[in-house]
Amino acid sequence: MNILSHSRPAVFFIPHKNLFQQSIEALLEQVDIKVGGTRPWDLCVHDRRFFRRVFLEGSMGLGEAYMDGWWDCEQLDEFFTRLLQAPAIEKRKSFHKFATHVMAMLTNQQTKSRSIMGIRKHYDIGNDLYHAMLDPRMIYSCGYWKEAKTLEEAQTAKLDLICKKLHLEPGMKVLDIGCGWGGFARYAAEHYGVRVLGVTISYEQYFYARQCSKNPDVDIRFEDYRDLDQTFDRIVSVGMFEHVGYKNYQTYMSTVRSCLHHDGLFLLQTIGGNQPSICTDPWFQKYIFPGSMLPSLRQIGQAIEGQFVMEDWHNFGPNYDSTLMSWHKNFCRNWNGLKSKYDERFFRMWNYYLLASAAAFRTRKN
């Protein structure tokens, strides 16, 4: 038997907070977030490398560290609601943000081929996921909650609002650019007696919409908006313009104008940014919406000059908070039926995406 003895007691060293931790904690304290606190929006850090990663990599480091399980928060939406109010957040730069910006300047991230690649990474990951998360019509855009109590009511109200703004009449030809899973096309044809052509470049959306659209007045095609050459009485685009890209805004509007009857109406629903931009957040670019970006009022206005006369502008952006929180509730409630296909890292990624987005609308950043 070997017997080990020590002449001095063991000493445990507690490392001091390094510069990275001090800086991150100071930033969070500005908006009443505490590392190791007990409130729902406080952070629980499991890996001390978190501080260096976030300090150096910004939003990319924050998102990837969460996906890797380095930190948690009981109410992630409340954490982001506070974080997005910190003035230093707007000024922080990182390599990932710089690289994303440079790529957007040097290349067209939304060419026909790149657009399909970006759409496949998000919209083609599985109809089972979206069926579990969305309302029965599979509407993947902001609902209209003015008088609605449920997600389904909010989405139905939004579809009807669109139809009324377009002054749809029986027999009209309607184009739906970026038709998703065909929810608007089916609703407009059934309730307003119009003929609708929906176009999408998502394979999963295309096959689903074709299968569900039994109405002979609904036609769904796999087609890029830049290849359209027909004329319509009305054109609508819901939640698709975020994927067009600033280098293609003029092309998009010119294409819509050439496809619209001389006395027709065009309705565009899009998420908007508060300032002009040419790219999106690096983490969202990599994991959620490759090639996406949010247009500003100025960018939309410049794109429609000489093409359209603005007749109506309706901002119901705060409604997206309730919409996203409803999607998140559905996603979590139905996770047990999804986790055989999607792993825990995906769950954390999707959870982060939905709740960070809800906070962005809640704080009027989008």
Short mmCIF file of C-alpha atoms in Angstrom, two decimals:
data_model
loop_
_atom_site.label_atom_id
_atom_site.label_comp_id
_atom_site.label_asym_id
_atom_site.label_seq_id
_atom_site.Cartn_x
_atom_site.Cartn_y
_atom_site.Cartn_z
CA MET A 1 0.00 0.00 0.00
CA ASN A 2 1.24 3.44 -0.92
CA ILE A 3 0.53 6.14 1.60
CA LEU A 4 0.65 9.77 0.42
CA SER A 5 1.07 12.54 2.92
CA HIS A 6 1.13 16.32 2.58
CA SER A 7 3.00 18.69 4.79
CA ARG A 8 0.74 21.59 3.69
CA PRO A 9 -3.02 21.76 3.23
CA ALA A 10 -4.42 21.87 -0.31
CA VAL A 11 -5.03 25.37 -1.67
CA PHE A 12 -7.82 26.13 -4.16
CA PHE A 13 -7.31 29.17 -6.34
CA ILE A 14 -10.38 31.18 -7.42
CA PRO A 15 -9.49 33.04 -10.60
CA HIS A 16 -10.36 36.70 -10.77
CA LYS A 17 -12.81 37.89 -13.43
CA ASN A 18 -10.90 38.59 -16.59
CA LEU A 19 -11.40 41.56 -18.89
CA PHE A 20 -13.88 39.68 -21.08
CA GLN A 21 -16.14 38.79 -18.17
CA GLN A 22 -15.90 42.26 -16.66
CA SER A 23 -16.86 43.87 -19.97
CA ILE A 24 -19.81 41.58 -20.66
CA GLU A 25 -21.15 41.88 -17.12
CA ALA A 26 -20.84 45.67 -17.25
CA LEU A 27 -22.80 45.74 -20.51
CA LEU A 28 -25.53 43.54 -19.09
CA GLU A 29 -25.78 45.57 -15.92
CA GLN A 30 -26.75 48.60 -18.01
CA VAL A 31 -30.04 46.85 -18.81
CA ASP A 32 -30.54 45.14 -15.44
CA ILE A 33 -29.32 41.66 -16.45
CA LYS A 34 -27.17 39.81 -13.95
CA VAL A 35 -24.91 36.83 -14.58
CA GLY A 36 -25.84 34.21 -12.01
CA GLY A 37 -28.97 36.08 -10.94
CA THR A 38 -32.28 34.51 -9.99
CA ARG A 39 -34.71 36.50 -12.12
CA PRO A 40 -36.20 34.95 -15.29
CA TRP A 41 -34.11 37.18 -17.59
CA ASP A 42 -30.79 36.68 -15.78
CA LEU A 43 -28.03 34.54 -17.29
CA CYS A 44 -26.76 31.21 -16.03
CA VAL A 45 -23.30 30.65 -17.53
CA HIS A 46 -22.17 27.00 -17.65
CA ASP A 47 -18.85 27.55 -19.43
CA ARG A 48 -16.58 30.51 -18.61
CA ARG A 49 -15.31 30.56 -22.21
CA PHE A 50 -18.68 32.19 -22.91
CA PHE A 51 -17.37 35.65 -21.98
CA ARG A 52 -14.39 35.63 -24.32
CA ARG A 53 -16.48 34.17 -27.14
CA VAL A 54 -19.17 36.82 -26.89
CA PHE A 55 -16.69 39.67 -26.42
CA LEU A 56 -14.76 38.74 -29.57
CA GLU A 57 -17.51 37.34 -31.78
CA GLY A 58 -20.54 39.46 -30.88
CA SER A 59 -23.94 38.12 -31.90
CA MET A 60 -22.42 35.08 -33.59
CA GLY A 61 -20.64 34.09 -30.40
CA LEU A 62 -23.73 34.69 -28.29
CA GLY A 63 -25.94 32.55 -30.51
CA GLU A 64 -23.48 29.72 -31.02
CA ALA A 65 -22.63 29.62 -27.31
CA TYR A 66 -26.32 29.18 -26.57
CA MET A 67 -26.61 26.40 -29.16
CA ASP A 68 -23.59 24.71 -27.57
CA GLY A 69 -25.20 24.87 -24.12
CA TRP A 70 -22.68 27.29 -22.63
CA TRP A 71 -25.42 29.47 -21.13
CA ASP A 72 -29.12 29.46 -20.39
CA CYS A 73 -31.89 31.83 -19.47
CA GLU A 74 -35.33 31.01 -18.12
CA GLN A 75 -37.08 33.59 -20.32
CA LEU A 76 -34.93 34.22 -23.35
CA ASP A 77 -37.36 36.71 -24.89
CA GLU A 78 -37.19 38.87 -21.76
CA PHE A 79 -33.38 38.65 -21.79
CA PHE A 80 -33.30 39.94 -25.37
CA THR A 81 -35.94 42.57 -24.67
CA ARG A 82 -33.55 44.09 -22.15
CA LEU A 83 -30.36 43.41 -24.09
CA LEU A 84 -31.60 45.14 -27.25
CA GLN A 85 -32.18 48.30 -25.26
CA ALA A 86 -28.48 48.63 -24.39
CA PRO A 87 -26.98 51.50 -26.45
CA ALA A 88 -23.60 49.75 -26.66
CA ILE A 89 -25.18 46.87 -28.58
CA GLU A 90 -25.72 49.06 -31.66
CA LYS A 91 -22.05 50.13 -31.69
CA ARG A 92 -20.36 46.78 -31.17
CA LYS A 93 -18.52 45.41 -34.17
CA SER A 94 -17.13 41.94 -34.76
CA PHE A 95 -15.28 40.09 -37.48
CA HIS A 96 -18.44 38.18 -38.39
CA LYS A 97 -20.46 41.38 -38.79
CA PHE A 98 -17.69 42.95 -40.87
CA ALA A 99 -17.34 39.87 -43.08
CA THR A 100 -21.10 39.64 -43.64
CA HIS A 101 -21.19 43.31 -44.62
CA VAL A 102 -18.28 42.99 -47.05
CA MET A 103 -19.77 39.92 -48.74
CA ALA A 104 -23.06 41.76 -49.22
CA MET A 105 -21.21 44.67 -50.83
CA LEU A 106 -19.04 42.60 -53.17
CA THR A 107 -21.53 39.98 -54.32
CA ASN A 108 -25.22 39.61 -55.09
CA GLN A 109 -26.32 37.19 -52.38
CA GLN A 110 -29.76 36.77 -53.93
CA THR A 111 -29.08 35.58 -57.48
CA LYS A 112 -31.44 32.89 -58.76
CA SER A 113 -29.15 30.04 -57.74
CA ARG A 114 -28.17 31.54 -54.38
CA SER A 115 -31.79 32.34 -53.58
CA ILE A 116 -32.76 28.69 -54.02
CA MET A 117 -29.88 27.60 -51.77
CA GLY A 118 -30.93 30.06 -49.06
CA ILE A 119 -34.59 29.05 -49.26
CA ARG A 120 -33.74 25.35 -49.05
CA LYS A 121 -31.77 25.89 -45.84
CA HIS A 122 -34.79 27.35 -44.06
CA TYR A 123 -38.09 26.54 -45.75
CA ASP A 124 -37.20 23.03 -46.90
CA ILE A 125 -36.02 21.64 -43.57
CA GLY A 126 -39.32 19.86 -43.02
CA ASN A 127 -43.05 20.52 -43.39
CA ASP A 128 -43.57 18.56 -40.17
CA LEU A 129 -41.81 21.34 -38.25
CA TYR A 130 -43.93 24.11 -39.75
CA HIS A 131 -47.12 22.10 -39.43
CA ALA A 132 -46.41 21.72 -35.71
CA MET A 133 -45.57 25.41 -35.27
CA LEU A 134 -47.92 27.39 -37.50
CA ASP A 135 -51.69 27.80 -37.75
CA PRO A 136 -53.79 25.27 -39.76
CA ARG A 137 -53.36 27.29 -43.00
CA MET A 138 -49.55 27.30 -42.54
CA ILE A 139 -49.18 31.10 -42.71
CA TYR A 140 -45.56 31.95 -41.94
CA SER A 141 -45.81 35.72 -41.51
CA CYS A 142 -47.18 38.23 -39.02
CA GLY A 143 -50.78 37.76 -37.89
CA TYR A 144 -53.21 40.64 -37.34
CA TRP A 145 -54.19 40.64 -33.66
CA LYS A 146 -56.44 43.72 -33.51
CA GLU A 147 -59.49 41.65 -32.52
CA ALA A 148 -58.01 38.13 -32.56
CA LYS A 149 -57.63 35.90 -29.52
CA THR A 150 -55.83 32.95 -31.14
CA LEU A 151 -53.12 32.47 -33.75
CA GLU A 152 -55.62 31.02 -36.23
CA GLU A 153 -57.93 34.01 -35.78
CA ALA A 154 -55.01 36.43 -36.22
CA GLN A 155 -53.86 34.81 -39.44
CA THR A 156 -57.38 34.63 -40.85
CA ALA A 157 -57.85 38.32 -40.00
CA LYS A 158 -54.60 39.17 -41.78
CA LEU A 159 -55.59 37.24 -44.93
CA ASP A 160 -58.95 38.98 -45.00
CA LEU A 161 -57.29 42.37 -44.44
CA ILE A 162 -55.10 41.75 -47.48
CA CYS A 163 -58.08 40.78 -49.62
CA LYS A 164 -59.98 43.91 -48.58
CA LYS A 165 -57.01 46.21 -49.20
CA LEU A 166 -56.69 44.71 -52.69
CA HIS A 167 -60.44 45.21 -53.35
CA LEU A 168 -60.70 41.70 -54.73
CA GLU A 169 -63.68 40.92 -56.96
CA PRO A 170 -64.81 37.56 -58.39
CA GLY A 171 -63.00 36.54 -61.55
CA MET A 172 -59.89 38.66 -60.97
CA LYS A 173 -56.47 37.21 -61.75
CA VAL A 174 -54.18 37.42 -58.72
CA LEU A 175 -50.45 36.71 -58.46
CA ASP A 176 -48.97 35.64 -55.11
CA ILE A 177 -45.17 36.06 -55.19
CA GLY A 178 -43.55 33.77 -52.63
CA CYS A 179 -46.80 31.94 -51.90
CA GLY A 180 -45.47 29.78 -49.09
CA TRP A 181 -47.64 26.73 -48.47
CA GLY A 182 -50.50 28.27 -50.46
CA GLY A 183 -52.59 29.56 -47.56
CA PHE A 184 -53.41 32.97 -49.04
CA ALA A 185 -54.10 31.53 -52.50
CA ARG A 186 -56.62 29.05 -51.12
CA TYR A 187 -58.27 31.65 -48.88
CA ALA A 188 -58.63 34.28 -51.62
CA ALA A 189 -59.99 31.78 -54.15
CA GLU A 190 -62.48 30.30 -51.68
CA HIS A 191 -63.75 33.52 -50.06
CA TYR A 192 -63.40 36.07 -52.87
CA GLY A 193 -63.85 34.00 -56.02
CA VAL A 194 -60.56 35.01 -57.63
CA ARG A 195 -58.08 32.98 -59.67
CA VAL A 196 -54.67 32.83 -58.02
CA LEU A 197 -51.25 31.89 -59.32
CA GLY A 198 -48.78 31.29 -56.51
CA VAL A 199 -45.05 31.02 -57.16
CA THR A 200 -42.34 29.74 -54.82
CA ILE A 201 -38.76 28.45 -55.05
CA SER A 202 -39.14 26.16 -52.04
CA TYR A 203 -39.56 22.52 -53.08
CA GLU A 204 -41.33 21.57 -49.86
CA GLN A 205 -43.73 24.48 -50.09
CA TYR A 206 -44.40 23.76 -53.74
CA PHE A 207 -45.28 20.10 -53.24
CA TYR A 208 -47.36 20.81 -50.13
CA ALA A 209 -49.30 23.66 -51.76
CA ARG A 210 -49.95 21.62 -54.90
CA GLN A 211 -51.23 18.72 -52.85
CA CYS A 212 -53.52 20.91 -50.70
CA SER A 213 -54.83 23.16 -53.47
CA LYS A 214 -57.79 21.23 -54.84
CA ASN A 215 -59.55 24.39 -56.04
CA PRO A 216 -59.26 24.70 -59.86
CA ASP A 217 -58.85 28.46 -59.43
CA VAL A 218 -55.54 27.95 -57.57
CA ASP A 219 -52.36 27.21 -59.50
CA ILE A 220 -49.00 26.75 -57.74
CA ARG A 221 -45.74 26.86 -59.68
CA PHE A 222 -42.09 26.44 -58.87
CA GLU A 223 -40.82 29.68 -60.38
CA ASP A 224 -38.55 32.61 -59.57
CA TYR A 225 -40.26 36.01 -59.61
CA ARG A 226 -37.70 37.19 -62.20
CA ASP A 227 -39.10 34.72 -64.73
CA LEU A 228 -42.72 35.94 -64.56
CA ASP A 229 -44.20 37.27 -67.80
CA GLN A 230 -48.00 37.25 -67.34
CA THR A 231 -50.35 40.12 -66.51
CA PHE A 232 -52.56 40.20 -63.42
CA ASP A 233 -55.29 42.39 -61.94
CA ARG A 234 -53.76 42.17 -58.48
CA ILE A 235 -50.36 41.16 -57.12
CA VAL A 236 -49.55 40.31 -53.51
CA SER A 237 -46.33 39.32 -51.78
CA VAL A 238 -46.34 38.33 -48.10
CA GLY A 239 -43.14 37.78 -46.15
CA MET A 240 -40.99 37.26 -49.23
CA PHE A 241 -39.41 40.67 -49.85
CA GLU A 242 -36.97 40.06 -46.98
CA HIS A 243 -35.23 37.56 -49.29
CA VAL A 244 -34.95 39.82 -52.36
CA GLY A 245 -31.78 41.69 -51.36
CA TYR A 246 -30.98 45.36 -51.80
CA LYS A 247 -29.22 44.82 -55.14
CA ASN A 248 -32.44 43.41 -56.57
CA TYR A 249 -35.06 45.83 -55.22
CA GLN A 250 -35.31 47.73 -58.50
CA THR A 251 -35.51 44.50 -60.50
CA TYR A 252 -38.21 43.18 -58.21
CA MET A 253 -40.38 46.30 -58.49
CA SER A 254 -39.88 46.53 -62.24
CA THR A 255 -40.93 42.91 -62.62
CA VAL A 256 -44.04 43.44 -60.51
CA ARG A 257 -44.94 46.57 -62.47
CA SER A 258 -44.58 44.76 -65.81
CA CYS A 259 -46.88 41.97 -64.57
CA LEU A 260 -49.57 44.31 -63.21
CA HIS A 261 -52.53 45.59 -65.23
CA HIS A 262 -52.41 49.36 -65.78
CA ASP A 263 -55.13 49.99 -63.16
CA GLY A 264 -54.12 47.12 -60.86
CA LEU A 265 -53.08 47.06 -57.21
CA PHE A 266 -49.95 45.61 -55.64
CA LEU A 267 -49.78 44.81 -51.91
CA LEU A 268 -46.44 44.15 -50.24
CA GLN A 269 -46.16 42.82 -46.69
CA THR A 270 -42.61 42.75 -45.37
CA ILE A 271 -40.65 43.06 -42.17
CA GLY A 272 -38.88 46.40 -42.15
CA GLY A 273 -35.68 47.75 -40.68
CA ASN A 274 -35.40 51.13 -38.97
CA GLN A 275 -32.33 52.12 -41.02
CA PRO A 276 -31.12 51.17 -44.49
CA SER A 277 -28.95 48.04 -44.47
CA ILE A 278 -27.37 45.67 -46.92
CA CYS A 279 -27.19 42.47 -44.83
CA THR A 280 -28.63 40.76 -41.79
CA ASP A 281 -27.23 39.74 -38.42
CA PRO A 282 -24.36 37.23 -38.88
CA TRP A 283 -25.95 34.52 -36.69
CA PHE A 284 -29.27 34.76 -38.51
CA GLN A 285 -27.42 34.80 -41.84
CA LYS A 286 -25.62 31.56 -41.03
CA TYR A 287 -28.30 29.56 -39.23
CA ILE A 288 -31.77 30.89 -40.04
CA PHE A 289 -32.20 33.10 -43.11
CA PRO A 290 -29.18 32.98 -45.45
CA GLY A 291 -29.17 35.90 -47.86
CA SER A 292 -31.94 37.78 -46.08
CA MET A 293 -32.10 41.44 -45.10
CA LEU A 294 -34.73 43.88 -43.87
CA PRO A 295 -35.56 46.84 -46.14
CA SER A 296 -36.02 50.30 -44.67
CA LEU A 297 -38.69 52.85 -45.54
CA ARG A 298 -36.14 54.69 -47.65
CA GLN A 299 -35.07 51.61 -49.57
CA ILE A 300 -38.64 50.60 -50.35
CA GLY A 301 -39.54 54.17 -51.30
CA GLN A 302 -36.60 54.48 -53.68
CA ALA A 303 -37.43 51.14 -55.30
CA ILE A 304 -41.04 52.08 -56.09
CA GLU A 305 -40.29 55.57 -57.41
CA GLY A 306 -41.38 55.74 -61.04
CA GLN A 307 -43.10 52.36 -60.68
CA PHE A 308 -46.03 52.79 -58.28
CA VAL A 309 -48.11 55.38 -56.46
CA MET A 310 -48.28 54.76 -52.72
CA GLU A 311 -51.94 54.48 -51.70
CA ASP A 312 -51.74 52.88 -48.25
CA TRP A 313 -49.09 52.24 -45.62
CA HIS A 314 -50.02 50.09 -42.64
CA ASN A 315 -47.54 49.21 -39.89
CA PHE A 316 -48.67 46.42 -37.59
CA GLY A 317 -45.14 45.25 -36.74
CA PRO A 318 -45.80 44.97 -32.97
CA ASN A 319 -48.26 42.18 -33.83
CA TYR A 320 -45.26 40.03 -34.75
CA ASP A 321 -44.38 39.71 -31.06
CA SER A 322 -47.64 37.86 -30.33
CA THR A 323 -47.27 35.83 -33.54
CA LEU A 324 -43.77 34.65 -32.69
CA MET A 325 -44.66 33.84 -29.10
CA SER A 326 -47.56 31.72 -30.39
CA TRP A 327 -45.24 29.90 -32.78
CA HIS A 328 -42.81 29.30 -29.93
CA LYS A 329 -45.57 27.91 -27.72
CA ASN A 330 -46.66 25.52 -30.49
CA PHE A 331 -43.07 24.50 -31.20
CA CYS A 332 -42.36 23.62 -27.55
CA ARG A 333 -45.71 21.89 -27.06
CA ASN A 334 -45.13 19.67 -30.09
CA TRP A 335 -41.40 19.09 -29.60
CA ASN A 336 -41.81 15.49 -28.42
CA GLY A 337 -43.24 14.63 -31.81
CA LEU A 338 -40.34 16.32 -33.61
CA LYS A 339 -37.24 15.39 -31.62
CA SER A 340 -36.76 12.03 -33.31
CA LYS A 341 -35.84 14.02 -36.44
CA TYR A 342 -34.39 17.22 -34.97
CA ASP A 343 -31.69 17.09 -32.28
CA GLU A 344 -31.26 19.13 -29.10
CA ARG A 345 -28.92 21.59 -30.80
CA PHE A 346 -31.65 22.33 -33.35
CA PHE A 347 -34.14 22.84 -30.53
CA ARG A 348 -31.89 25.41 -28.90
CA MET A 349 -31.22 27.12 -32.24
CA TRP A 350 -34.93 27.37 -33.09
CA ASN A 351 -35.82 28.46 -29.57
CA TYR A 352 -33.20 31.20 -29.80
CA TYR A 353 -34.45 32.32 -33.24
CA LEU A 354 -38.11 32.62 -32.24
CA LEU A 355 -37.56 34.35 -28.90
CA ALA A 356 -34.83 36.73 -30.06
CA SER A 357 -37.08 37.72 -32.98
CA ALA A 358 -40.04 38.32 -30.67
CA ALA A 359 -37.89 40.62 -28.54
CA ALA A 360 -36.70 42.53 -31.62
CA PHE A 361 -40.28 43.39 -32.52
CA ARG A 362 -41.19 44.06 -28.91
CA THR A 363 -38.43 46.68 -28.66
CA ARG A 364 -39.32 48.09 -32.11
CA LYS A 365 -35.96 47.17 -33.60
CA ASN A 366 -37.83 45.54 -36.53
#
